[in-house]
């Protein structure tokens, strides 16, 4: 279980540009939930993920995982139990290394990186099998440098790499936003498949309202650092894209746009 | 013939240094100026050990360790104190000037009469016909050994994580590893090799001089850039090999320039101009100038 308690987050504290994003923000995510997060730009979606992953600090409040306070745990240490896929397909892989080398690195997550052989040849059939699930033909390109793959291929690989070792949380930061509609569809289906198969607690930020409605079992809509919709189970299943769009418009009117 | 042997000797020694710089410049993408201090550091440590009658091969090892320590300092300053990469190198390089003087005891230390790695009872057992080549032979063995060990290291888990650190730091974080630690390790290995080169150089020229490090970074980067850009499309050649060849080639260019009547004091200008020519000729220029200017 992941829990944010009374989080305060300011940007540019102490300057004239000080901006309060979160004030007394709390959120609880149960094990096995697949949470879609939507909201306009600047509503705090990505900041929420960054706070959970430790990429940014909070001014006040605490973050708990299974009752353990991780507020002051360093970013890299938190990733022992977190897998993360970024919006930029280049962020999740090492472009100068081959697919095989990238997978070997990911496969070793959670273990020591000492002087053992970097590539375990015995694992190659397993890598090929995993790659063939992507249906992108990457299983025959093990020795190709990742930098020469397309954005969609790289994102699929990044998704595979981030979920290769046992993790508890999968953090998806608009991971289909930089892809063409068809590739985005493939990646989204793949994500759902992996999340179901590995029973991952997932938080997905997306601007695609249809994905937010179709996938996952809980939906959050954020606005100015608050959750204005929090629907789970049947309530979530009943939500449609129109409902979300309607709410978006209401907010815009409130803001005077 | 003497000229060619000289070029090969110097080229291979600087090849060891270039392998060190290859780690920082090409793998970690870290412009490391520490080398201007860690190169004479290796020489100073060697001068101290060898003049005291210590084992010259042990001097190689101790020099490399001293260099690794210097590199780790640069890494710690950069990672823990959040000082910019160039400045971290300049700070350690400047500090090392004093350290080197303290270690060597004097600004100039001649090694005449002491046993060196190239002139001792053991190496002198080589047949008479090989004796003009014995220095080159020892240098080549050291250079090849360093190259092979570095190749092996880069294939280990730690080595692959080091490559990933230079390539995409964020990936290392998501692999639950501290990229800062990897940078420190990379800088330590790099400067260890540079100091080892300093040790070899000191014993080969039988001389330690406090200012011998000036311009080391230029020689190293020139070698790395020549090697990696000339052999970019030669798939079977490892970059480590390319870097050593680049170093020999650069040394040959300098030797040629010296041969047309210029004197020793002109050397630094020749090196600098040659480096500029290399930067202009190779395609690396655009990307690297933008990144490091």
Coordinates of C-alpha atoms in Angstrom, one line a residue:
Chain A
X1 CA 0.0 0.0 0.0
X2 CA 1.2 3.5 -0.9
X3 CA 0.2 6.4 1.1
X4 CA 0.8 10.2 0.8
X5 CA 0.0 12.0 4.0
X6 CA -0.6 15.8 4.2
X7 CA 1.9 16.7 1.5
X8 CA 2.9 20.3 0.9
X9 CA 4.8 21.2 -2.2
X10 CA 6.0 24.6 -3.2
X11 CA 7.9 25.6 -6.3
X12 CA 10.4 28.4 -6.0
X13 CA 9.9 28.8 -2.3
X14 CA 10.9 32.2 -0.8
X15 CA 10.8 34.1 -4.1
X16 CA 8.2 36.2 -5.8
X17 CA 7.5 33.3 -8.1
X18 CA 6.6 31.1 -5.2
X19 CA 3.8 28.7 -6.3
X20 CA 2.0 26.4 -4.0
X21 CA 1.1 23.2 -5.9
X22 CA 0.0 20.8 -3.1
X23 CA -1.3 21.8 0.2
X24 CA -2.3 19.1 2.7
X25 CA -2.6 16.6 -0.1
X26 CA -3.3 13.0 0.9
X27 CA -3.8 9.9 -1.2
X28 CA -4.0 6.2 -0.5
X29 CA -3.4 3.6 -3.1
X30 CA -4.2 0.0 -2.3
X31 CA -2.2 -3.0 -3.5
X32 CA -3.3 -4.2 -6.9
X33 CA -4.9 -1.0 -7.9
X34 CA -4.4 0.4 -11.4
X35 CA -4.9 4.1 -11.1
X36 CA -5.3 6.4 -14.1
X37 CA -4.6 10.0 -13.4
X38 CA -5.9 12.8 -15.7
X39 CA -5.9 16.5 -15.5
X40 CA -4.9 19.7 -17.3
X41 CA -1.3 20.9 -17.6
X42 CA 0.1 22.1 -14.3
X43 CA -2.5 20.2 -12.2
X44 CA 0.2 18.3 -10.4
X45 CA 0.0 14.9 -12.1
X46 CA 3.7 14.5 -13.0
X47 CA 4.7 16.2 -9.7
X48 CA 2.7 13.5 -7.9
X49 CA 4.7 10.8 -9.6
X50 CA 8.0 12.7 -9.0
X51 CA 7.1 12.9 -5.3
X52 CA 6.3 9.2 -5.1
X53 CA 9.6 8.3 -6.9
X54 CA 11.7 10.8 -4.9
X55 CA 12.7 12.8 -7.9
X56 CA 11.6 16.0 -6.1
X57 CA 11.5 16.8 -2.4
X58 CA 8.4 17.8 -0.5
X59 CA 8.2 20.7 2.0
X60 CA 6.0 18.9 4.4
X61 CA 4.2 15.6 4.8
X62 CA 5.1 12.0 4.6
X63 CA 5.2 9.1 2.1
X64 CA 4.6 5.6 3.3
X65 CA 5.0 2.2 1.6
X66 CA 3.4 -0.6 3.5
X67 CA 3.5 1.5 6.6
X68 CA 7.2 2.3 6.2
X69 CA 8.2 6.0 6.0
X70 CA 10.2 6.5 2.8
X71 CA 10.0 10.3 2.7
X72 CA 13.7 10.7 3.1
X73 CA 14.8 7.7 1.1
X74 CA 17.0 8.6 -1.9
X75 CA 15.5 8.4 -5.4
X76 CA 17.6 5.5 -6.6
X77 CA 16.9 3.5 -3.4
X78 CA 13.2 3.8 -3.8
X79 CA 13.4 2.4 -7.3
X80 CA 14.3 -1.0 -5.8
X81 CA 10.5 -1.6 -5.6
X82 CA 9.4 0.8 -8.4
X83 CA 9.5 0.5 -12.1
X84 CA 9.1 3.7 -14.1
X85 CA 8.5 4.4 -17.7
X86 CA 8.8 8.0 -18.9
X87 CA 7.1 10.0 -21.6
X88 CA 10.4 10.3 -23.6
X89 CA 11.2 6.9 -25.1
X90 CA 14.9 7.8 -24.8
X91 CA 14.7 8.0 -21.0
X92 CA 14.2 4.3 -20.2
X93 CA 17.0 2.7 -22.2
X94 CA 20.7 3.2 -22.9
X95 CA 21.0 4.2 -26.6
X96 CA 24.7 3.4 -27.0
X97 CA 24.2 -0.2 -25.8
X98 CA 22.6 -3.2 -27.6
X99 CA 19.2 -4.6 -26.8
X100 CA 20.9 -7.6 -25.2
X101 CA 23.0 -5.3 -23.0
X102 CA 20.0 -3.2 -22.0
X103 CA 18.0 -6.3 -21.1
X104 CA 21.0 -7.7 -19.1
X105 CA 21.2 -4.5 -17.1
X106 CA 17.5 -4.6 -16.4
X107 CA 17.6 -8.3 -15.5
X108 CA 20.3 -7.5 -12.9
X109 CA 18.2 -4.9 -11.1
X110 CA 18.0 -5.5 -7.4
X111 CA 21.3 -7.5 -7.4
X112 CA 24.9 -6.3 -7.1
X113 CA 26.7 -4.8 -10.1
X114 CA 30.1 -6.2 -9.3
X115 CA 32.7 -7.9 -11.6
X116 CA 30.6 -10.8 -12.7
X117 CA 30.0 -11.2 -16.4
X118 CA 27.6 -8.5 -17.6
X119 CA 25.7 -10.8 -20.0
X120 CA 24.4 -14.1 -19.0
X121 CA 24.1 -16.2 -22.2
X122 CA 21.8 -18.7 -20.5
X123 CA 19.2 -16.0 -20.2
X124 CA 19.1 -15.2 -24.0
X125 CA 16.3 -17.6 -24.8
X126 CA 14.2 -15.9 -22.0
X127 CA 15.0 -12.5 -23.4
X128 CA 14.0 -13.6 -26.9
X129 CA 10.7 -15.0 -25.6
X130 CA 9.9 -11.8 -23.7
X131 CA 10.8 -9.7 -26.8
X132 CA 8.6 -11.8 -29.0
X133 CA 5.6 -10.8 -26.8
X134 CA 6.1 -7.3 -28.0
X135 CA 5.4 -8.4 -31.5
X136 CA 7.8 -5.9 -32.9
X137 CA 10.4 -8.3 -34.3
X138 CA 13.0 -7.2 -31.7
X139 CA 13.8 -10.8 -30.8
X140 CA 16.0 -11.0 -33.9
X141 CA 17.8 -7.8 -33.2
X142 CA 19.5 -8.5 -29.9
X143 CA 22.8 -7.1 -31.1
X144 CA 21.3 -3.9 -32.5
X145 CA 22.0 -0.6 -30.6
X146 CA 18.9 0.7 -29.0
X147 CA 19.7 4.2 -30.3
X148 CA 18.8 3.1 -33.8
X149 CA 15.3 1.8 -32.8
X150 CA 12.1 3.8 -33.4
X151 CA 10.4 5.6 -30.5
X152 CA 7.7 2.9 -30.2
X153 CA 10.3 0.1 -30.2
X154 CA 12.3 1.9 -27.5
X155 CA 9.3 2.5 -25.4
X156 CA 8.2 -1.1 -25.6
X157 CA 11.7 -2.2 -24.6
X158 CA 11.6 0.3 -21.7
X159 CA 8.3 -1.1 -20.5
X160 CA 9.7 -4.6 -20.7
X161 CA 12.9 -3.6 -18.9
X162 CA 11.1 -1.7 -16.1
X163 CA 8.9 -4.8 -15.3
X164 CA 11.5 -7.5 -15.8
X165 CA 12.5 -7.9 -12.2
X166 CA 10.0 -8.3 -9.3
X167 CA 8.7 -4.8 -8.5
X168 CA 5.6 -3.7 -6.6
X169 CA 4.8 -0.4 -8.2
X170 CA 4.7 0.6 -11.9
X171 CA 4.8 4.3 -12.5
X172 CA 3.8 5.4 -16.0
X173 CA 4.4 9.0 -16.8
X174 CA 2.4 9.7 -20.0
X175 CA 4.2 6.8 -21.5
X176 CA 2.2 6.8 -24.7
X177 CA 2.2 10.5 -25.3
X178 CA 5.2 10.6 -27.7
X179 CA 4.0 7.7 -29.8
X180 CA 1.8 7.6 -33.0
X181 CA -1.8 6.4 -32.3
X182 CA -1.2 2.9 -33.5
X183 CA 2.0 2.3 -31.6
X184 CA 0.4 4.0 -28.5
X185 CA -2.4 1.4 -28.8
X186 CA 0.0 -1.5 -28.9
X187 CA 2.0 -0.2 -25.9
X188 CA -1.2 0.4 -23.9
X189 CA -2.4 -3.1 -24.5
X190 CA 1.0 -4.5 -23.6
X191 CA 1.0 -2.4 -20.4
X192 CA -2.4 -3.8 -19.4
X193 CA -1.2 -7.4 -20.2
X194 CA 1.9 -7.0 -18.1
X195 CA 0.1 -5.3 -15.2
X196 CA -2.5 -8.1 -15.0
X197 CA 0.0 -10.8 -15.3
X198 CA 2.4 -9.5 -12.7
X199 CA -0.3 -8.0 -10.4
X200 CA 1.5 -4.7 -10.3
X201 CA 0.1 -1.7 -8.4
X202 CA 0.1 0.9 -11.2
X203 CA -0.2 4.6 -11.4
X204 CA -0.6 5.9 -14.9
X205 CA -0.6 9.6 -15.8
X206 CA -2.2 10.2 -19.2
X207 CA -3.7 12.9 -21.4
X208 CA -5.7 10.3 -23.3
X209 CA -9.1 10.3 -21.7
X210 CA -10.1 7.1 -23.5
X211 CA -7.2 5.2 -22.0
X212 CA -8.0 6.6 -18.6
X213 CA -11.6 5.3 -18.9
X214 CA -10.8 2.0 -20.6
X215 CA -7.9 0.8 -18.5
X216 CA -7.4 0.5 -14.8
X217 CA -9.8 0.1 -11.9
X218 CA -9.5 3.6 -10.4
X219 CA -9.5 7.1 -11.9
X220 CA -8.3 10.3 -10.5
X221 CA -8.8 13.7 -12.0
X222 CA -6.4 16.4 -10.7
X223 CA -6.9 20.1 -10.7
X224 CA -4.6 22.7 -9.0
X225 CA -3.1 20.1 -6.7
X226 CA -6.4 18.6 -5.6
X227 CA -8.2 15.5 -6.7
X228 CA -11.6 16.5 -8.0
X229 CA -12.7 13.1 -9.2
X230 CA -11.7 9.9 -7.4
X231 CA -13.7 7.0 -8.7
X232 CA -13.0 3.3 -8.2
X233 CA -14.7 0.0 -9.0
X234 CA -18.2 0.3 -10.5
X235 CA -18.3 4.0 -10.1
X236 CA -15.2 4.2 -12.3
X237 CA -16.6 1.6 -14.8
X238 CA -19.6 3.9 -15.3
X239 CA -17.5 6.9 -16.2
X240 CA -17.3 7.8 -19.9
X241 CA -15.0 10.1 -21.8
X242 CA -17.9 12.6 -22.0
X243 CA -18.2 12.8 -18.2
X244 CA -14.5 13.6 -17.9
X245 CA -14.7 16.2 -20.7
X246 CA -17.7 17.7 -19.1
X247 CA -15.8 18.1 -15.8
X248 CA -12.8 19.6 -17.6
X249 CA -15.1 22.2 -19.1
X250 CA -16.6 23.0 -15.7
X251 CA -13.1 23.6 -14.3
X252 CA -12.3 25.9 -17.2
X253 CA -15.4 28.0 -16.6
X254 CA -14.6 28.2 -12.9
X255 CA -11.1 29.5 -13.8
X256 CA -12.7 32.0 -16.2
X257 CA -11.3 30.6 -19.4
Chain B
X1 CA 64.8 3.5 -36.6
X2 CA 65.5 5.3 -33.3
X3 CA 62.9 7.8 -34.3
X4 CA 60.2 5.1 -34.9
X5 CA 61.1 3.3 -31.6
X6 CA 60.8 6.7 -29.8
X7 CA 57.4 7.4 -31.4
X8 CA 56.2 3.9 -30.5
X9 CA 57.5 4.2 -26.9
X10 CA 55.9 7.6 -26.3
X11 CA 52.8 6.8 -28.3
X12 CA 52.1 3.6 -26.2
X13 CA 52.8 5.4 -22.9
X14 CA 50.3 8.1 -23.9
X15 CA 48.1 5.3 -25.1
X16 CA 47.7 4.2 -21.5
X17 CA 46.7 7.7 -20.5
X18 CA 44.3 7.9 -23.5
X19 CA 42.6 4.7 -22.3
X20 CA 42.0 6.5 -19.0
X21 CA 40.6 9.5 -20.7
X22 CA 38.5 7.3 -23.0
X23 CA 36.6 6.3 -19.8
X24 CA 35.8 9.8 -18.7
X25 CA 35.5 11.6 -22.1
X26 CA 33.7 9.0 -24.2
X27 CA 32.0 6.6 -21.7
X28 CA 31.0 9.0 -18.9
X29 CA 30.9 12.2 -21.1
X30 CA 32.8 14.0 -18.3
X31 CA 35.5 16.5 -19.3
X32 CA 38.1 15.6 -16.7
X33 CA 41.0 18.1 -16.2
X34 CA 42.3 16.1 -13.2
X35 CA 44.7 14.3 -15.6
X36 CA 47.0 17.3 -15.8
X37 CA 47.6 16.6 -12.1
X38 CA 47.3 12.9 -11.9
X39 CA 49.8 12.3 -14.6
X40 CA 52.7 14.0 -12.7
X41 CA 51.3 12.5 -9.5
X42 CA 52.1 9.0 -10.9
X43 CA 55.5 10.3 -11.8
X44 CA 56.1 11.8 -8.4
X45 CA 55.1 8.7 -6.6
X46 CA 57.4 6.7 -8.9
X47 CA 60.3 9.1 -8.4
X48 CA 60.0 8.8 -4.6
X49 CA 59.8 5.0 -4.7
X50 CA 62.5 4.3 -7.3
X51 CA 65.1 6.8 -5.8
X52 CA 64.5 5.1 -2.4
X53 CA 65.5 1.8 -4.0
X54 CA 61.9 0.4 -4.2
X55 CA 60.7 -2.1 -6.7
X56 CA 60.0 -0.2 -10.0
X57 CA 57.1 -2.5 -10.8
X58 CA 55.6 -1.9 -7.4
X59 CA 55.9 1.8 -8.3
X60 CA 53.5 1.2 -11.2
X61 CA 50.9 -0.2 -8.8
X62 CA 51.2 2.4 -6.1
X63 CA 51.1 5.2 -8.7
X64 CA 47.9 3.8 -10.2
X65 CA 46.4 3.7 -6.7
X66 CA 47.4 7.2 -6.0
X67 CA 45.9 8.3 -9.3
X68 CA 42.7 6.5 -8.5
X69 CA 42.5 8.3 -5.2
X70 CA 42.9 11.7 -7.0
X71 CA 40.2 10.7 -9.5
X72 CA 37.9 9.7 -6.6
X73 CA 38.5 13.1 -5.1
X74 CA 37.3 14.8 -8.3
X75 CA 34.3 12.5 -8.3
X76 CA 33.4 13.2 -4.7
X77 CA 33.7 17.0 -5.2
X78 CA 31.5 16.8 -8.3
X79 CA 28.9 14.4 -7.0
X80 CA 28.7 15.1 -3.2
X81 CA 29.5 18.9 -3.3
X82 CA 27.7 19.4 -6.6
X83 CA 30.6 21.3 -8.1
X84 CA 30.6 21.5 -12.0
X85 CA 32.6 18.8 -13.7
X86 CA 35.2 21.2 -15.2
X87 CA 35.7 23.0 -11.9
X88 CA 36.0 19.9 -9.9
X89 CA 38.8 18.8 -12.1
X90 CA 40.6 22.2 -11.9
X91 CA 40.4 22.2 -8.1
X92 CA 42.0 18.7 -7.8
X93 CA 44.5 19.4 -10.5
X94 CA 45.7 22.6 -8.8
X95 CA 45.9 21.0 -5.4
X96 CA 47.9 18.1 -6.8
X97 CA 50.6 20.5 -7.9
X98 CA 51.6 21.0 -4.2
X99 CA 51.0 17.3 -3.4
X100 CA 53.3 16.2 -6.2
X101 CA 56.0 18.6 -5.0
X102 CA 55.7 17.2 -1.5
X103 CA 55.8 13.6 -2.6
X104 CA 58.8 14.1 -4.9
X105 CA 60.5 16.4 -2.5
X106 CA 62.0 18.5 -5.3
X107 CA 60.7 20.1 -8.5
X108 CA 63.2 18.0 -10.5
X109 CA 64.2 14.4 -9.6
X110 CA 66.6 12.6 -11.9
X111 CA 66.5 8.8 -11.7
X112 CA 70.0 8.1 -12.9
X113 CA 71.6 5.1 -11.3
X114 CA 68.4 3.7 -9.9
X115 CA 66.8 0.5 -11.1
X116 CA 63.8 1.2 -13.3
X117 CA 61.2 -1.1 -14.9
X118 CA 63.3 -0.9 -18.1
X119 CA 66.7 -1.3 -16.6
X120 CA 67.1 -3.9 -13.9
X121 CA 68.8 -7.3 -13.3
X122 CA 65.7 -9.2 -14.3
X123 CA 65.0 -7.4 -17.6
X124 CA 68.7 -7.2 -18.5
X125 CA 68.6 -11.0 -18.9
X126 CA 67.0 -10.5 -22.3
X127 CA 69.3 -11.5 -25.2
X128 CA 71.6 -8.8 -26.4
X129 CA 69.9 -8.5 -29.8
X130 CA 66.7 -7.4 -28.1
X131 CA 68.3 -4.8 -25.9
X132 CA 67.4 -1.7 -28.1
X133 CA 63.8 -2.8 -27.9
X134 CA 63.6 -3.7 -24.2
X135 CA 62.0 -0.4 -23.2
X136 CA 59.5 -0.6 -26.0
X137 CA 58.8 -4.2 -25.0
X138 CA 58.0 -3.5 -21.4
X139 CA 55.8 -0.5 -22.4
X140 CA 53.9 -2.6 -24.9
X141 CA 53.3 -5.3 -22.4
X142 CA 51.9 -2.7 -19.9
X143 CA 49.8 -1.0 -22.5
X144 CA 48.3 -4.3 -23.9
X145 CA 47.7 -5.5 -20.4
X146 CA 45.8 -2.3 -19.5
X147 CA 43.8 -2.5 -22.7
X148 CA 42.8 -6.2 -22.2
X149 CA 41.8 -5.6 -18.5
X150 CA 39.8 -2.5 -19.5
X151 CA 38.0 -4.5 -22.2
X152 CA 37.2 -7.2 -19.7
X153 CA 36.0 -4.7 -17.1
X154 CA 33.7 -3.0 -19.6
X155 CA 31.9 -6.4 -20.1
X156 CA 31.3 -6.9 -16.4
X157 CA 28.1 -5.9 -14.7
X158 CA 29.9 -2.9 -13.1
X159 CA 31.4 -2.0 -16.5
X160 CA 28.1 -2.1 -18.2
X161 CA 26.5 0.0 -15.5
X162 CA 29.4 2.5 -16.0
X163 CA 28.6 2.7 -19.7
X164 CA 24.9 3.2 -18.9
X165 CA 25.8 6.0 -16.5
X166 CA 27.4 8.0 -19.3
X167 CA 24.7 7.1 -21.7
X168 CA 21.6 7.7 -19.7
X169 CA 21.9 8.5 -16.0
X170 CA 18.2 8.3 -15.4
X171 CA 18.2 4.6 -16.4
X172 CA 20.8 3.9 -13.7
X173 CA 18.5 5.5 -11.1
X174 CA 15.6 3.4 -12.2
X175 CA 17.8 0.4 -11.9
X176 CA 18.0 1.4 -8.2
X177 CA 21.7 2.2 -8.4
X178 CA 23.4 5.5 -7.5
X179 CA 24.8 7.1 -10.7
X180 CA 27.0 9.3 -8.6
X181 CA 28.8 6.3 -7.2
X182 CA 29.4 5.0 -10.8
X183 CA 30.9 8.4 -11.8
X184 CA 33.3 8.3 -8.8
X185 CA 34.3 4.8 -9.8
X186 CA 34.8 5.8 -13.4
X187 CA 36.9 8.8 -12.5
X188 CA 39.0 6.7 -10.1
X189 CA 39.8 4.0 -12.8
X190 CA 40.5 6.7 -15.4
X191 CA 42.9 8.7 -13.3
X192 CA 44.5 5.5 -12.0
X193 CA 45.4 4.6 -15.6
X194 CA 46.7 8.2 -16.2
X195 CA 48.9 8.0 -13.1
X196 CA 50.2 4.6 -14.3
X197 CA 51.1 6.3 -17.6
X198 CA 52.9 8.9 -15.5
X199 CA 54.8 6.2 -13.7
X200 CA 55.9 4.6 -17.0
X201 CA 56.8 7.9 -18.5
X202 CA 58.9 8.9 -15.4
X203 CA 60.9 5.6 -15.6
X204 CA 61.3 5.8 -19.3
X205 CA 62.7 9.3 -19.4
X206 CA 64.5 8.7 -16.0
X207 CA 63.3 12.0 -14.8
X208 CA 60.5 13.6 -12.8
X209 CA 59.7 17.2 -13.4
X210 CA 56.9 19.1 -11.6
X211 CA 55.4 20.8 -14.6
X212 CA 55.4 17.6 -16.8
X213 CA 51.7 17.4 -16.5
X214 CA 50.9 20.6 -18.4
X215 CA 48.9 19.8 -21.5
X216 CA 48.2 16.2 -20.6
X217 CA 44.5 16.7 -21.2
X218 CA 45.2 17.9 -24.7
X219 CA 47.4 14.9 -25.6
X220 CA 44.8 12.5 -24.1
X221 CA 41.8 14.0 -25.8
X222 CA 43.6 14.3 -29.1
X223 CA 44.4 10.6 -29.0
X224 CA 40.9 9.6 -28.0
X225 CA 39.3 11.7 -30.7
X226 CA 41.7 10.7 -33.5
X227 CA 41.3 7.0 -32.5
X228 CA 37.6 6.9 -32.2
X229 CA 36.7 9.0 -35.2
X230 CA 39.2 7.5 -37.6
X231 CA 38.1 3.9 -36.8
X232 CA 34.5 4.7 -36.2
X233 CA 33.3 2.5 -39.0
X234 CA 35.8 -0.3 -38.5
X235 CA 33.5 -2.7 -36.7
X236 CA 36.0 -5.3 -35.6
X237 CA 38.2 -2.8 -33.9
X238 CA 37.4 -2.1 -30.3
X239 CA 37.5 1.6 -29.3
X240 CA 40.3 0.8 -26.8
X241 CA 42.6 -0.4 -29.6
X242 CA 41.6 2.6 -31.7
X243 CA 42.5 5.0 -28.9
X244 CA 46.0 3.5 -28.5
X245 CA 46.6 3.7 -32.3
X246 CA 45.3 7.3 -32.2
X247 CA 47.8 8.1 -29.5
X248 CA 50.7 6.6 -31.5
X249 CA 49.5 8.6 -34.6
X250 CA 49.3 11.8 -32.6
X251 CA 52.9 11.2 -31.3
X252 CA 54.1 10.7 -34.8
X253 CA 52.6 14.0 -35.9
X254 CA 54.3 15.8 -33.1
X255 CA 57.6 14.1 -33.8
X256 CA 57.3 15.1 -37.5
X257 CA 56.7 18.7 -36.6
X258 CA 59.6 18.6 -34.2
X259 CA 61.8 17.1 -36.9
X260 CA 61.4 20.1 -39.2
X261 CA 63.6 22.2 -36.9
X262 CA 61.4 23.3 -34.1
X263 CA 62.7 23.2 -30.5
X264 CA 61.4 21.5 -27.3
X265 CA 59.8 24.7 -26.0
X266 CA 57.7 24.9 -29.2
X267 CA 56.1 21.5 -28.5
X268 CA 53.1 22.7 -26.4
X269 CA 52.1 25.1 -29.2
X270 CA 52.4 22.4 -31.8
X271 CA 50.3 20.1 -29.6
X272 CA 47.7 22.7 -29.1
X273 CA 47.5 23.6 -32.8
X274 CA 47.4 19.9 -33.8
X275 CA 44.6 19.3 -31.3
X276 CA 42.6 22.2 -32.9
X277 CA 43.2 20.7 -36.4
X278 CA 42.0 17.4 -35.2
X279 CA 38.9 18.9 -33.6
X280 CA 38.1 20.7 -36.8
X281 CA 38.7 17.8 -39.1
X282 CA 36.7 15.2 -37.1
X283 CA 32.9 15.2 -37.0
X284 CA 32.9 15.0 -33.2
X285 CA 33.4 18.8 -33.0
X286 CA 29.8 20.0 -33.2
X287 CA 28.3 17.8 -30.6
X288 CA 31.2 18.0 -28.1
X289 CA 31.7 21.8 -28.3
X290 CA 28.1 22.3 -27.6
X291 CA 28.2 19.9 -24.6
X292 CA 31.4 21.1 -23.0
X293 CA 31.9 24.8 -23.9

